[in-house]
Amino acid sequence: MTTLNKLIDQIKTELSDEFSQRLRKILMNQDKEWLVEQIISLTLSRDKQLVCGIHPPTTQKLALALEDKERKHRARLERISKIQLDEDKLAQIIKRYKRLDREQLEAQGYLNNPPQKGTALITNTERSSKGNELLLEAKDVFYALLFGDKDTNVRFDRVERELLTLIVPEHKFHVIDFMVAVTQIGGEGTWKDPNNVSHDDREKNIILQTEYGEVESELISEGLLATVKIINNLEINEQVLYFRMIDVEQSSLVA
């Protein structure tokens, strides 16, 4: 008599070609830098797990993770299209974001007893529903400012290229892993907190660099700074983030 396991194996065999084709299609649409990092990470993780007697993640799990990433990416593009971002809309967003520093985010109920700044990440449960909505919007706007075009209803007359550099602690990097076409460099921090809350000295960091198109008014750079402040205050939760835009002459430590 055929067992359940045999039936499952038979289905897996029948679907293997379809699975491979779907996985290949998804991988072909991913950023090259991201794929390289994933392969290195999986290889190192597998070797470490084999030494400990732990089985590495299956190819199916990797495919599901990639599918989930692609689904979230499509949803982000759809949300960005609905914003219909241009310079007038961006100026309104910047004005609104500038009024929302960490103190105001807590006072107005965007945050619910978050951890002390400079310590752990802020989680969903430590933000209210409107706090989670604001964070999602800020990430969408951040992405749109860097990569948006007419296909996503982003209307900017980009007249020059700028280079954005952002340094994030390695263990918090996943917060902004939605960025594409980004150069990632490992580095160690050197900053020491005078209040002894969150030294950055010898901390493992990820240095992110990406090019973007700037408008004549340099409003996009101002918008990037405003959105990063919101993302930091609602999730990353660092006392200091290094954030620099070359040629704009606007370099800041985000607090």
Short mmCIF file of C-alpha atoms in Angstrom, two decimals:
data_model
loop_
_atom_site.label_atom_id
_atom_site.label_comp_id
_atom_site.label_asym_id
_atom_site.label_seq_id
_atom_site.Cartn_x
_atom_site.Cartn_y
_atom_site.Cartn_z
CA MET A 1 0.00 0.00 0.00
CA THR A 2 1.20 3.49 -0.85
CA THR A 3 2.18 5.48 2.22
CA LEU A 4 1.65 9.18 2.80
CA ASN A 5 5.38 9.83 2.57
CA LYS A 6 5.49 8.15 -0.84
CA LEU A 7 2.61 10.30 -2.07
CA ILE A 8 4.39 13.43 -0.85
CA ASP A 9 7.63 12.36 -2.55
CA GLN A 10 5.71 11.71 -5.78
CA ILE A 11 4.16 15.21 -5.68
CA LYS A 12 7.56 16.77 -4.97
CA THR A 13 9.03 14.99 -8.00
CA GLU A 14 6.18 16.10 -10.25
CA LEU A 15 6.51 19.72 -9.11
CA SER A 16 10.31 19.91 -9.13
CA ASP A 17 10.55 21.36 -12.65
CA GLU A 18 7.87 23.97 -11.95
CA PHE A 19 9.58 24.84 -8.66
CA SER A 20 12.96 25.29 -10.37
CA GLN A 21 11.45 27.50 -13.07
CA ARG A 22 9.66 29.71 -10.53
CA LEU A 23 12.80 29.99 -8.40
CA ARG A 24 14.92 30.90 -11.42
CA LYS A 25 12.40 33.58 -12.49
CA ILE A 26 12.42 35.16 -9.03
CA LEU A 27 16.22 35.06 -8.75
CA MET A 28 16.66 36.68 -12.17
CA ASN A 29 14.75 39.73 -10.91
CA GLN A 30 16.84 40.21 -7.78
CA ASP A 31 19.64 42.72 -7.33
CA LYS A 32 23.05 41.17 -8.11
CA GLU A 33 24.74 42.56 -4.98
CA TRP A 34 21.95 41.16 -2.80
CA LEU A 35 22.22 37.72 -4.42
CA VAL A 36 25.97 37.57 -3.83
CA GLU A 37 25.49 38.49 -0.18
CA GLN A 38 22.78 35.82 0.22
CA ILE A 39 24.96 33.12 -1.32
CA ILE A 40 27.89 34.01 0.93
CA SER A 41 25.64 34.14 3.98
CA LEU A 42 24.02 30.78 3.20
CA THR A 43 27.39 29.14 2.54
CA LEU A 44 28.90 30.35 5.81
CA SER A 45 25.74 29.49 7.72
CA ARG A 46 25.65 25.99 6.21
CA ASP A 47 29.27 25.27 7.11
CA LYS A 48 28.73 26.46 10.68
CA GLN A 49 25.53 24.41 11.04
CA LEU A 50 27.13 21.25 9.67
CA VAL A 51 29.89 21.51 12.26
CA CYS A 52 27.20 21.78 14.97
CA GLY A 53 25.19 18.92 13.48
CA ILE A 54 22.35 21.21 12.35
CA HIS A 55 20.81 20.85 8.90
CA PRO A 56 20.98 24.04 6.79
CA PRO A 57 17.86 25.73 5.37
CA THR A 58 16.34 23.93 2.40
CA THR A 59 16.20 25.35 -1.10
CA GLN A 60 12.43 25.45 -0.73
CA LYS A 61 12.71 27.71 2.31
CA LEU A 62 15.03 30.02 0.39
CA ALA A 63 12.54 30.15 -2.48
CA LEU A 64 9.69 30.98 -0.12
CA ALA A 65 11.78 33.75 1.43
CA LEU A 66 12.54 35.17 -2.00
CA GLU A 67 8.87 34.97 -2.96
CA ASP A 68 7.95 36.85 0.21
CA LYS A 69 10.57 39.49 -0.52
CA GLU A 70 9.27 39.90 -4.06
CA ARG A 71 5.67 40.16 -2.82
CA LYS A 72 6.62 42.89 -0.34
CA HIS A 73 8.54 44.71 -3.07
CA ARG A 74 5.52 44.69 -5.40
CA ALA A 75 3.30 45.95 -2.57
CA ARG A 76 5.76 48.79 -1.89
CA LEU A 77 5.73 49.85 -5.55
CA GLU A 78 1.92 49.86 -5.54
CA ARG A 79 1.82 52.05 -2.43
CA ILE A 80 4.38 54.44 -3.91
CA SER A 81 2.31 54.77 -7.09
CA LYS A 82 -0.66 55.89 -5.00
CA ILE A 83 1.38 58.65 -3.33
CA GLN A 84 2.01 60.34 -6.71
CA LEU A 85 5.19 61.92 -5.38
CA ASP A 86 6.46 65.17 -6.84
CA GLU A 87 8.25 68.22 -5.40
CA ASP A 88 5.05 69.79 -4.03
CA LYS A 89 3.98 66.55 -2.33
CA LEU A 90 7.50 65.99 -1.03
CA ALA A 91 7.65 69.49 0.48
CA GLN A 92 4.46 68.72 2.42
CA ILE A 93 5.86 65.42 3.68
CA ILE A 94 9.12 67.06 4.79
CA LYS A 95 7.21 69.76 6.68
CA ARG A 96 5.13 67.10 8.47
CA TYR A 97 8.14 64.90 9.30
CA LYS A 98 10.18 67.79 10.68
CA ARG A 99 7.54 68.32 13.38
CA LEU A 100 7.88 64.72 14.54
CA ASP A 101 11.07 64.33 16.58
CA ARG A 102 11.43 61.52 19.10
CA GLU A 103 9.77 63.51 21.88
CA GLN A 104 6.75 64.33 19.71
CA LEU A 105 6.45 60.75 18.44
CA GLU A 106 6.09 59.59 22.02
CA ALA A 107 3.83 62.47 23.09
CA GLN A 108 1.48 61.98 20.14
CA GLY A 109 1.15 58.23 20.65
CA TYR A 110 3.22 56.92 17.74
CA LEU A 111 5.44 55.06 20.23
CA ASN A 112 4.45 52.92 23.23
CA ASN A 113 7.18 52.76 25.87
CA PRO A 114 10.05 52.22 23.39
CA PRO A 115 13.51 51.10 24.56
CA GLN A 116 16.02 53.79 25.43
CA LYS A 117 17.53 55.42 22.39
CA GLY A 118 20.81 53.80 21.45
CA THR A 119 19.81 50.33 22.65
CA ALA A 120 17.51 47.72 21.05
CA LEU A 121 15.41 47.98 17.90
CA ILE A 122 11.89 49.29 18.35
CA THR A 123 9.39 46.51 17.55
CA ASN A 124 5.83 46.57 16.19
CA THR A 125 4.38 46.18 19.68
CA GLU A 126 6.28 49.27 20.84
CA ARG A 127 4.62 51.33 18.13
CA SER A 128 0.93 52.13 17.86
CA SER A 129 -1.00 51.35 14.67
CA LYS A 130 -0.44 54.91 13.45
CA GLY A 131 3.24 54.56 14.36
CA ASN A 132 3.53 51.45 12.18
CA GLU A 133 1.69 53.24 9.35
CA LEU A 134 4.03 56.23 9.59
CA LEU A 135 7.10 53.97 9.54
CA LEU A 136 5.84 52.13 6.46
CA GLU A 137 5.14 55.45 4.73
CA ALA A 138 8.60 56.82 5.58
CA LYS A 139 10.26 53.70 4.12
CA ASP A 140 8.13 53.99 0.98
CA VAL A 141 9.04 57.66 0.54
CA PHE A 142 12.73 56.89 1.21
CA TYR A 143 12.67 54.21 -1.51
CA ALA A 144 10.78 56.48 -3.92
CA LEU A 145 13.26 59.32 -3.47
CA LEU A 146 16.16 57.01 -4.34
CA PHE A 147 14.67 54.81 -7.04
CA GLY A 148 11.24 56.13 -8.02
CA ASP A 149 10.43 56.99 -11.64
CA LYS A 150 7.44 57.50 -13.93
CA ASP A 151 6.53 53.82 -13.67
CA THR A 152 5.72 54.39 -9.99
CA ASN A 153 4.15 57.84 -10.48
CA VAL A 154 7.24 59.57 -9.07
CA ARG A 155 7.64 62.85 -10.94
CA PHE A 156 11.01 64.51 -10.41
CA ASP A 157 13.19 66.35 -12.89
CA ARG A 158 16.43 64.76 -11.74
CA VAL A 159 19.25 66.94 -13.07
CA GLU A 160 22.34 65.54 -11.31
CA ARG A 161 23.65 62.44 -9.56
CA GLU A 162 24.41 62.33 -5.85
CA LEU A 163 25.96 59.65 -3.65
CA LEU A 164 24.23 58.70 -0.42
CA THR A 165 26.24 57.07 2.38
CA LEU A 166 24.44 55.61 5.40
CA ILE A 167 26.05 53.60 8.21
CA VAL A 168 23.84 51.18 10.15
CA PRO A 169 24.78 48.64 12.87
CA GLU A 170 25.09 45.20 11.32
CA HIS A 171 22.47 43.65 13.61
CA LYS A 172 19.94 46.32 12.56
CA PHE A 173 20.67 46.27 8.83
CA HIS A 174 17.60 44.16 7.98
CA VAL A 175 15.45 47.21 8.76
CA ILE A 176 16.44 48.75 5.41
CA ASP A 177 17.20 45.63 3.39
CA PHE A 178 14.53 46.73 0.91
CA MET A 179 17.11 49.02 -0.71
CA VAL A 180 18.35 47.88 -4.14
CA ALA A 181 21.43 48.64 -6.24
CA VAL A 182 23.35 49.35 -3.05
CA THR A 183 27.05 48.86 -2.30
CA GLN A 184 27.54 47.25 1.13
CA ILE A 185 30.83 47.54 2.99
CA GLY A 186 31.67 46.18 6.44
CA GLY A 187 33.20 48.53 8.98
CA GLU A 188 33.76 49.11 12.67
CA GLY A 189 32.48 52.09 14.63
CA THR A 190 34.67 54.52 16.57
CA TRP A 191 32.11 56.70 18.38
CA LYS A 192 31.97 56.60 22.21
CA ASP A 193 28.80 57.68 23.98
CA PRO A 194 29.65 60.24 26.71
CA ASN A 195 26.60 58.97 28.65
CA ASN A 196 27.76 55.33 28.45
CA VAL A 197 24.48 54.12 26.92
CA SER A 198 25.49 52.92 23.46
CA HIS A 199 29.17 52.99 22.54
CA ASP A 200 29.79 52.47 18.82
CA ASP A 201 33.47 51.77 19.38
CA ARG A 202 34.44 48.47 17.65
CA GLU A 203 30.77 47.87 16.77
CA LYS A 204 30.24 45.98 13.49
CA ASN A 205 28.54 48.28 11.01
CA ILE A 206 27.29 48.10 7.44
CA ILE A 207 28.18 51.05 5.21
CA LEU A 208 25.53 51.52 2.51
CA GLN A 209 26.23 53.60 -0.57
CA THR A 210 23.90 54.25 -3.49
CA GLU A 211 23.52 56.86 -6.20
CA TYR A 212 20.33 58.81 -6.77
CA GLY A 213 19.10 61.61 -8.98
CA GLU A 214 18.73 65.05 -7.40
CA VAL A 215 16.49 67.94 -8.47
CA GLU A 216 17.74 71.50 -8.90
CA SER A 217 16.26 72.61 -5.56
CA GLU A 218 18.05 69.73 -3.75
CA LEU A 219 14.72 68.86 -2.14
CA ILE A 220 15.29 65.12 -2.56
CA SER A 221 18.33 65.22 -0.27
CA GLU A 222 16.30 67.13 2.30
CA GLY A 223 13.57 64.52 2.00
CA LEU A 224 16.04 61.65 2.45
CA LEU A 225 17.33 63.21 5.66
CA ALA A 226 13.79 63.73 6.99
CA THR A 227 12.71 60.16 6.22
CA VAL A 228 15.84 58.61 7.75
CA LYS A 229 15.18 60.54 10.96
CA ILE A 230 11.65 59.09 11.11
CA ILE A 231 12.90 55.55 10.41
CA ASN A 232 15.58 55.91 13.08
CA ASN A 233 13.20 57.29 15.71
CA LEU A 234 10.53 54.67 15.00
CA GLU A 235 12.66 51.55 14.51
CA ILE A 236 16.47 51.65 14.20
CA ASN A 237 16.70 53.55 17.49
CA GLU A 238 20.31 54.73 17.31
CA GLN A 239 21.57 57.79 19.14
CA VAL A 240 23.75 58.62 16.14
CA LEU A 241 23.49 57.56 12.49
CA TYR A 242 26.07 58.69 9.98
CA PHE A 243 24.27 60.04 6.93
CA ARG A 244 26.03 61.89 4.12
CA MET A 245 25.25 63.11 0.62
CA ILE A 246 28.28 64.00 -1.50
CA ASP A 247 28.15 67.22 -3.55
CA VAL A 248 25.06 68.43 -1.71
CA GLU A 249 27.28 69.64 1.14
CA GLN A 250 24.80 68.31 3.67
CA SER A 251 26.30 65.85 6.12
CA SER A 252 24.61 65.10 9.39
CA LEU A 253 24.64 62.88 12.44
CA VAL A 254 21.00 61.85 12.75
CA ALA A 255 19.70 61.89 16.31
#
